[in-house]
């Protein structure tokens, strides 16, 4: 089965949960809830999870659960942002009134952040909305297939510091899998993370990526007890 077909199959399996409102939004793991979502004031955002054929940077890993020539697009948020500064994320942002829907918002944000040509992106579908309680957003994950890759780069340094494509084989490599740990107000929180060349992927993005890999059946067993503490001011958490 092709990667595109696997992605379409995953999307179809969850289609009954799409568009049913906030009550069916995917929750954060109990181990990663710093504060509850306020459904009355939650805003809507969308991210583009863009898979494509590997660029000219080869995968370092030889994981066999996935095609070796597959990658996914990320941005690193600028250090000067008020929220999520310095964090690796999927391209995306708030759904504006001018956006026709979450798909339009994800493509617009991706173009504004990475310069990609939307005409080269095939939208395969959307996954169920996901809660992002820490900033009170409901986020729609939009799955794309990059059938005609275009050049990507940092468009606005006030928004992003880097744009990069990470080989999926490297993301799945157990050597690059860790649990991110945050201690806050006497409590300990943990969630899946990825430590790859290009950036440390944790928080909402790491959780969403982990879930997608699990749903696709691509995940390779890894040591969840291998922990990386996240500290305020740490490059990984800034």
Short mmCIF file of C-alpha atoms in Angstrom, two decimals:
data_model
loop_
_atom_site.label_atom_id
_atom_site.label_comp_id
_atom_site.label_asym_id
_atom_site.label_seq_id
_atom_site.Cartn_x
_atom_site.Cartn_y
_atom_site.Cartn_z
CA UNK A 1 0.00 0.00 0.00
CA UNK A 2 1.30 3.48 -0.84
CA UNK A 3 1.85 6.12 1.85
CA UNK A 4 -0.92 8.20 0.34
CA UNK A 5 -3.32 5.26 0.60
CA UNK A 6 -2.31 4.63 4.21
CA UNK A 7 -2.99 8.26 5.07
CA UNK A 8 -6.38 8.17 3.35
CA UNK A 9 -7.28 4.99 5.22
CA UNK A 10 -6.37 6.59 8.56
CA UNK A 11 -8.45 9.68 7.75
CA UNK A 12 -11.44 7.54 6.72
CA UNK A 13 -11.26 5.54 9.95
CA UNK A 14 -11.74 8.75 11.97
CA UNK A 15 -14.18 10.53 9.68
CA UNK A 16 -17.15 9.80 11.98
CA UNK A 17 -15.56 12.05 14.63
CA UNK A 18 -15.00 15.03 12.31
CA UNK A 19 -17.35 17.99 12.47
CA UNK A 20 -19.24 16.85 15.56
CA UNK A 21 -18.31 19.84 17.65
CA UNK A 22 -16.12 20.40 20.64
CA UNK A 23 -17.55 17.41 22.52
CA UNK A 24 -15.71 15.04 20.17
CA UNK A 25 -12.43 16.95 20.13
CA UNK A 26 -9.43 14.78 20.98
CA UNK A 27 -8.19 15.46 24.48
CA UNK A 28 -4.58 15.92 25.53
CA UNK A 29 -3.17 12.97 27.51
CA UNK A 30 -4.00 13.22 31.20
CA UNK A 31 -0.26 13.40 31.82
CA UNK A 32 -0.08 16.65 29.82
CA UNK A 33 -2.97 18.81 30.98
CA UNK A 34 -1.76 21.97 32.71
CA UNK A 35 -5.19 23.60 32.73
CA UNK A 36 -8.65 22.70 31.36
CA UNK A 37 -9.97 24.01 28.06
CA UNK A 38 -12.71 26.64 28.31
CA UNK A 39 -15.17 25.60 25.57
CA UNK A 40 -17.06 28.90 25.81
CA UNK A 41 -14.05 31.01 24.82
CA UNK A 42 -11.87 28.51 22.89
CA UNK A 43 -10.67 29.76 19.51
CA UNK A 44 -10.25 27.73 16.32
CA UNK A 45 -6.90 27.02 14.68
CA UNK A 46 -5.60 24.66 12.01
CA UNK A 47 -2.25 23.04 11.23
CA UNK A 48 -0.97 21.53 8.00
CA UNK A 49 0.68 18.13 8.44
CA UNK A 50 2.40 17.85 5.09
CA UNK A 51 3.94 14.55 4.03
CA UNK A 52 6.07 14.28 0.90
CA UNK A 53 8.90 12.48 -0.81
CA UNK A 54 12.19 12.95 0.99
CA UNK A 55 14.20 16.00 -0.05
CA UNK A 56 17.96 15.97 -0.66
CA UNK A 57 18.73 15.43 3.05
CA UNK A 58 18.77 11.63 3.50
CA UNK A 59 17.35 9.82 6.50
CA UNK A 60 19.98 8.71 9.00
CA UNK A 61 17.81 5.86 10.28
CA UNK A 62 16.84 2.59 8.66
CA UNK A 63 13.45 2.07 10.27
CA UNK A 64 11.50 -0.43 8.16
CA UNK A 65 7.96 0.43 9.27
CA UNK A 66 7.76 3.33 6.83
CA UNK A 67 8.96 4.24 3.35
CA UNK A 68 12.54 5.49 3.63
CA UNK A 69 11.97 8.40 1.23
CA UNK A 70 9.21 10.12 3.22
CA UNK A 71 9.40 13.37 5.17
CA UNK A 72 7.17 15.92 6.92
CA UNK A 73 7.35 19.71 7.08
CA UNK A 74 8.00 21.71 10.28
CA UNK A 75 8.67 25.29 11.34
CA UNK A 76 10.47 26.56 14.41
CA UNK A 77 8.68 29.46 16.05
CA UNK A 78 10.67 32.66 16.53
CA UNK A 79 12.23 33.19 19.95
CA UNK A 80 10.50 36.56 20.25
CA UNK A 81 6.93 35.27 20.11
CA UNK A 82 4.79 35.67 23.22
CA UNK A 83 3.49 32.07 23.06
CA UNK A 84 5.25 28.87 21.96
CA UNK A 85 8.48 30.78 21.32
CA UNK A 86 11.29 28.64 19.96
CA UNK A 87 9.13 25.54 19.64
CA UNK A 88 8.99 23.27 16.61
CA UNK A 89 5.49 23.06 15.15
CA UNK A 90 3.51 22.17 12.09
CA UNK A 91 2.77 25.21 9.91
CA UNK A 92 -0.53 26.71 10.98
CA UNK A 93 -2.37 29.20 13.12
CA UNK A 94 -5.69 30.78 13.95
CA UNK A 95 -8.61 30.39 11.56
CA UNK A 96 -9.53 33.91 10.44
CA UNK A 97 -12.98 35.14 9.48
CA UNK A 98 -11.78 35.45 5.89
CA UNK A 99 -10.84 31.74 5.72
CA UNK A 100 -13.43 29.51 4.07
CA UNK A 101 -12.64 26.69 6.49
CA UNK A 102 -9.83 25.06 8.48
CA UNK A 103 -8.22 23.71 5.30
CA UNK A 104 -8.03 27.18 3.79
CA UNK A 105 -6.55 28.52 7.03
CA UNK A 106 -3.90 25.79 7.21
CA UNK A 107 -2.82 26.39 3.62
CA UNK A 108 -2.78 30.15 4.07
CA UNK A 109 -0.69 29.95 7.22
CA UNK A 110 1.69 27.44 5.63
CA UNK A 111 2.20 29.73 2.64
CA UNK A 112 2.77 32.74 4.90
CA UNK A 113 5.23 30.87 7.12
CA UNK A 114 7.14 28.69 4.66
CA UNK A 115 6.52 30.13 1.20
CA UNK A 116 5.23 26.81 -0.13
CA UNK A 117 3.09 26.76 -3.26
CA UNK A 118 -0.38 25.47 -2.27
CA UNK A 119 -0.95 24.26 -5.84
CA UNK A 120 1.59 21.51 -5.16
CA UNK A 121 -0.32 20.25 -2.11
CA UNK A 122 -3.11 17.69 -2.29
CA UNK A 123 -5.36 17.88 0.76
CA UNK A 124 -6.22 14.31 1.74
CA UNK A 125 -8.60 15.28 4.53
CA UNK A 126 -8.81 16.36 8.14
CA UNK A 127 -8.54 14.53 11.45
CA UNK A 128 -10.83 15.15 14.43
CA UNK A 129 -10.25 18.46 16.16
CA UNK A 130 -7.76 18.38 19.03
CA UNK A 131 -7.80 20.38 22.24
CA UNK A 132 -4.88 22.68 23.04
CA UNK A 133 -5.89 23.76 26.54
CA UNK A 134 -2.75 25.70 27.47
CA UNK A 135 -3.64 28.44 24.95
CA UNK A 136 -7.37 27.61 24.78
CA UNK A 137 -7.53 26.56 21.13
CA UNK A 138 -9.36 23.83 19.26
CA UNK A 139 -7.03 22.75 16.46
CA UNK A 140 -7.99 21.00 13.21
CA UNK A 141 -5.17 18.78 11.86
CA UNK A 142 -5.17 18.98 8.04
CA UNK A 143 -3.34 16.13 6.28
CA UNK A 144 -1.61 17.00 3.02
CA UNK A 145 0.37 15.13 0.38
CA UNK A 146 3.10 17.17 -1.31
CA UNK A 147 2.80 15.89 -4.88
CA UNK A 148 4.81 18.79 -6.33
CA UNK A 149 7.23 20.12 -3.65
CA UNK A 150 8.25 23.76 -3.87
CA UNK A 151 11.04 25.65 -2.16
CA UNK A 152 10.36 26.43 1.49
CA UNK A 153 12.07 29.04 3.64
CA UNK A 154 11.49 31.45 6.54
CA UNK A 155 9.17 34.11 5.16
CA UNK A 156 8.94 36.30 8.27
CA UNK A 157 11.71 36.14 10.87
CA UNK A 158 9.34 37.72 13.40
CA UNK A 159 7.22 34.56 13.17
CA UNK A 160 9.66 31.71 12.44
CA UNK A 161 13.37 31.02 12.84
CA UNK A 162 13.71 27.89 10.69
CA UNK A 163 11.75 25.78 8.24
CA UNK A 164 12.82 22.16 7.78
CA UNK A 165 11.72 18.77 6.46
CA UNK A 166 12.34 15.85 8.82
CA UNK A 167 12.64 12.29 7.47
CA UNK A 168 9.86 10.19 8.96
CA UNK A 169 12.27 7.28 9.43
CA UNK A 170 14.35 9.49 11.73
CA UNK A 171 11.26 10.54 13.67
CA UNK A 172 10.33 6.89 14.20
CA UNK A 173 13.82 5.76 15.19
CA UNK A 174 13.70 4.63 18.86
CA UNK A 175 17.06 6.36 19.37
CA UNK A 176 15.27 9.68 18.67
CA UNK A 177 12.21 9.02 20.85
CA UNK A 178 12.03 10.43 24.39
CA UNK A 179 9.47 11.58 26.94
CA UNK A 180 9.48 15.33 27.58
CA UNK A 181 8.94 16.17 31.25
CA UNK A 182 7.78 19.45 32.74
CA UNK A 183 7.56 20.17 36.46
CA UNK A 184 5.17 22.99 37.29
CA UNK A 185 3.57 24.07 40.59
CA UNK A 186 4.66 20.87 42.28
CA UNK A 187 3.22 18.65 39.56
CA UNK A 188 5.00 16.52 36.98
CA UNK A 189 3.80 16.30 33.39
CA UNK A 190 5.11 14.05 30.60
CA UNK A 191 4.37 13.35 26.94
CA UNK A 192 6.02 11.80 23.85
CA UNK A 193 8.72 13.83 22.10
CA UNK A 194 11.16 13.53 19.20
CA UNK A 195 14.81 14.61 19.26
CA UNK A 196 15.91 14.83 15.63
CA UNK A 197 18.34 16.79 13.51
CA UNK A 198 16.49 20.04 12.95
CA UNK A 199 14.82 20.40 16.31
CA UNK A 200 13.30 18.96 19.49
CA UNK A 201 9.61 18.24 18.85
CA UNK A 202 7.48 18.13 21.97
CA UNK A 203 4.24 19.42 23.49
CA UNK A 204 1.14 19.53 21.30
CA UNK A 205 3.09 18.85 18.09
CA UNK A 206 4.90 15.85 19.58
CA UNK A 207 1.67 14.40 20.97
CA UNK A 208 -0.18 14.85 17.67
CA UNK A 209 2.69 13.31 15.69
CA UNK A 210 2.88 10.36 18.09
CA UNK A 211 -0.85 9.72 17.73
CA UNK A 212 -0.71 9.84 13.93
CA UNK A 213 2.18 7.38 13.81
CA UNK A 214 0.32 5.05 16.17
CA UNK A 215 -2.86 5.24 14.09
CA UNK A 216 -0.89 4.50 10.92
CA UNK A 217 0.78 1.49 12.55
CA UNK A 218 4.23 2.96 11.90
CA UNK A 219 5.43 3.31 15.50
CA UNK A 220 8.45 1.27 16.52
CA UNK A 221 8.69 0.33 20.23
CA UNK A 222 10.72 2.90 22.14
CA UNK A 223 11.81 3.56 25.71
CA UNK A 224 9.20 5.86 27.28
CA UNK A 225 11.33 5.97 30.42
CA UNK A 226 14.04 7.91 28.59
CA UNK A 227 13.19 11.39 29.79
CA UNK A 228 14.24 14.90 28.82
CA UNK A 229 13.37 17.63 31.33
CA UNK A 230 11.98 20.85 29.89
CA UNK A 231 12.97 23.96 31.82
CA UNK A 232 11.85 27.55 31.39
CA UNK A 233 14.59 29.29 29.45
CA UNK A 234 15.88 26.03 27.99
CA UNK A 235 16.37 26.29 24.22
CA UNK A 236 13.99 23.36 23.90
CA UNK A 237 11.25 25.10 25.84
CA UNK A 238 11.86 28.77 25.14
#
